[in-house]
């Protein structure tokens, strides 16, 4: 059973209009999304991201709020930073202090990926609905 809307060509496994992009930029973007999703697979890191969505915070504030030790919080923040989800800045009054904030570009990539997947599933489900309504005949 072909679930693609009538007239759509290409490979239904890919993203977009049945196309299967394979250029380097797409692979790099996919790797970045994979890294961000892997970072968010940890519940403590997801909670840290939720807290940072309220406002930027120092690592100590995050550790206290999450009940983590400073080294554990540091490891989680390093993973979030490497994945491109958070960034650290130093306030002018004290260069020793790091303030963490969400990095909009990292979140925008995730939003775009989720939007693409939502559109893909919507098309697939619409095609399935149309197929069923036609009585399973093409």
Short mmCIF file of C-alpha atoms in Angstrom, two decimals:
data_model
loop_
_atom_site.label_atom_id
_atom_site.label_comp_id
_atom_site.label_asym_id
_atom_site.label_seq_id
_atom_site.Cartn_x
_atom_site.Cartn_y
_atom_site.Cartn_z
CA UNK A 1 0.00 0.00 0.00
CA UNK A 2 1.45 3.35 -1.05
CA UNK A 3 0.54 5.98 1.55
CA UNK A 4 1.84 8.90 -0.49
CA UNK A 5 -0.78 11.33 -1.78
CA UNK A 6 -1.68 10.80 -5.42
CA UNK A 7 0.91 12.13 -7.77
CA UNK A 8 3.67 12.47 -5.20
CA UNK A 9 6.92 11.01 -6.33
CA UNK A 10 10.02 9.91 -4.53
CA UNK A 11 10.97 7.94 -1.47
CA UNK A 12 8.39 8.16 1.34
CA UNK A 13 11.10 7.54 3.95
CA UNK A 14 12.70 10.96 3.48
CA UNK A 15 11.72 14.33 4.81
CA UNK A 16 9.68 16.78 2.80
CA UNK A 17 7.97 16.01 -0.49
CA UNK A 18 9.12 12.40 -0.55
CA UNK A 19 12.65 13.49 -1.30
CA UNK A 20 15.54 11.89 0.45
CA UNK A 21 18.11 14.63 0.93
CA UNK A 22 21.61 13.33 1.34
CA UNK A 23 23.93 16.29 1.00
CA UNK A 24 26.48 17.14 3.64
CA UNK A 25 24.50 20.02 5.19
CA UNK A 26 21.50 17.79 5.80
CA UNK A 27 23.69 15.10 7.40
CA UNK A 28 25.31 17.71 9.66
CA UNK A 29 21.91 19.07 10.68
CA UNK A 30 20.62 15.57 11.38
CA UNK A 31 23.69 14.82 13.51
CA UNK A 32 23.07 18.02 15.48
CA UNK A 33 19.43 17.08 16.07
CA UNK A 34 20.53 13.58 17.14
CA UNK A 35 23.00 15.09 19.60
CA UNK A 36 20.37 17.46 21.02
CA UNK A 37 17.79 14.70 21.42
CA UNK A 38 20.41 12.49 23.10
CA UNK A 39 21.20 15.33 25.50
CA UNK A 40 17.51 15.74 26.31
CA UNK A 41 17.07 12.00 26.91
CA UNK A 42 18.29 12.55 30.47
CA UNK A 43 15.49 13.73 32.82
CA UNK A 44 17.85 15.98 34.85
CA UNK A 45 19.00 17.75 31.70
CA UNK A 46 15.39 18.18 30.51
CA UNK A 47 14.53 19.71 33.89
CA UNK A 48 17.57 22.03 33.61
CA UNK A 49 16.33 23.14 30.19
CA UNK A 50 12.86 23.77 31.65
CA UNK A 51 14.39 25.90 34.41
CA UNK A 52 16.50 27.80 31.89
CA UNK A 53 13.39 28.48 29.82
CA UNK A 54 12.18 30.64 32.74
CA UNK A 55 15.38 32.70 32.90
CA UNK A 56 19.19 32.39 32.75
CA UNK A 57 20.70 30.86 35.90
CA UNK A 58 24.05 30.15 37.52
CA UNK A 59 25.17 26.53 37.71
CA UNK A 60 24.80 26.60 41.49
CA UNK A 61 21.16 27.70 41.23
CA UNK A 62 20.45 24.86 38.81
CA UNK A 63 22.24 22.33 41.04
CA UNK A 64 20.24 23.47 44.08
CA UNK A 65 16.94 23.37 42.20
CA UNK A 66 17.66 19.89 40.85
CA UNK A 67 19.23 18.50 44.03
CA UNK A 68 22.49 17.69 42.26
CA UNK A 69 26.09 18.04 43.34
CA UNK A 70 28.19 20.71 41.64
CA UNK A 71 30.24 18.13 39.67
CA UNK A 72 27.07 16.35 38.48
CA UNK A 73 25.51 19.67 37.41
CA UNK A 74 28.73 20.60 35.65
CA UNK A 75 28.65 17.33 33.67
CA UNK A 76 25.02 17.90 32.66
CA UNK A 77 25.70 21.50 31.64
CA UNK A 78 28.72 20.40 29.60
CA UNK A 79 26.55 17.93 27.66
CA UNK A 80 23.86 20.58 27.10
CA UNK A 81 26.49 23.08 25.99
CA UNK A 82 28.19 20.62 23.61
CA UNK A 83 24.83 19.75 22.08
CA UNK A 84 24.19 23.42 21.34
CA UNK A 85 21.20 23.79 23.65
CA UNK A 86 22.72 26.15 26.22
CA UNK A 87 25.43 28.76 26.33
CA UNK A 88 27.41 30.24 29.19
CA UNK A 89 28.27 33.88 29.70
CA UNK A 90 30.22 35.71 32.38
CA UNK A 91 28.63 38.72 34.06
CA UNK A 92 30.72 41.88 33.99
CA UNK A 93 30.92 42.06 37.78
CA UNK A 94 32.64 38.66 38.19
CA UNK A 95 34.42 36.71 35.46
CA UNK A 96 34.49 33.60 37.69
CA UNK A 97 30.70 33.24 37.56
CA UNK A 98 29.03 31.52 34.63
CA UNK A 99 25.43 32.21 33.81
CA UNK A 100 23.72 29.61 31.62
CA UNK A 101 20.94 30.39 29.19
CA UNK A 102 19.12 28.55 26.44
CA UNK A 103 20.62 28.92 23.00
CA UNK A 104 17.84 29.83 20.58
CA UNK A 105 19.56 28.40 17.49
CA UNK A 106 19.77 24.95 19.08
CA UNK A 107 16.12 24.99 20.02
CA UNK A 108 15.13 26.31 16.59
CA UNK A 109 16.76 23.28 14.93
CA UNK A 110 14.74 20.97 17.17
CA UNK A 111 11.53 22.89 16.47
CA UNK A 112 12.15 22.65 12.72
CA UNK A 113 12.79 18.90 12.96
CA UNK A 114 9.61 18.40 15.01
CA UNK A 115 7.62 20.51 12.54
CA UNK A 116 9.00 18.45 9.63
CA UNK A 117 8.05 15.20 11.39
CA UNK A 118 4.58 16.52 12.19
CA UNK A 119 4.02 17.45 8.53
CA UNK A 120 5.32 14.05 7.41
CA UNK A 121 2.94 12.20 9.73
CA UNK A 122 0.03 14.44 8.82
CA UNK A 123 0.59 13.65 5.12
CA UNK A 124 0.94 9.94 5.85
CA UNK A 125 -2.23 9.84 7.95
CA UNK A 126 -4.16 11.88 5.40
CA UNK A 127 -3.07 9.48 2.65
CA UNK A 128 -4.09 6.50 4.81
CA UNK A 129 -7.47 8.10 5.54
CA UNK A 130 -8.02 8.76 1.83
CA UNK A 131 -7.01 5.20 1.01
CA UNK A 132 -9.43 3.76 3.57
CA UNK A 133 -12.25 6.03 2.44
CA UNK A 134 -11.74 4.80 -1.13
CA UNK A 135 -12.25 1.28 0.17
CA UNK A 136 -8.60 0.33 -0.09
CA UNK A 137 -8.64 0.61 -3.89
CA UNK A 138 -6.24 2.77 -5.76
#
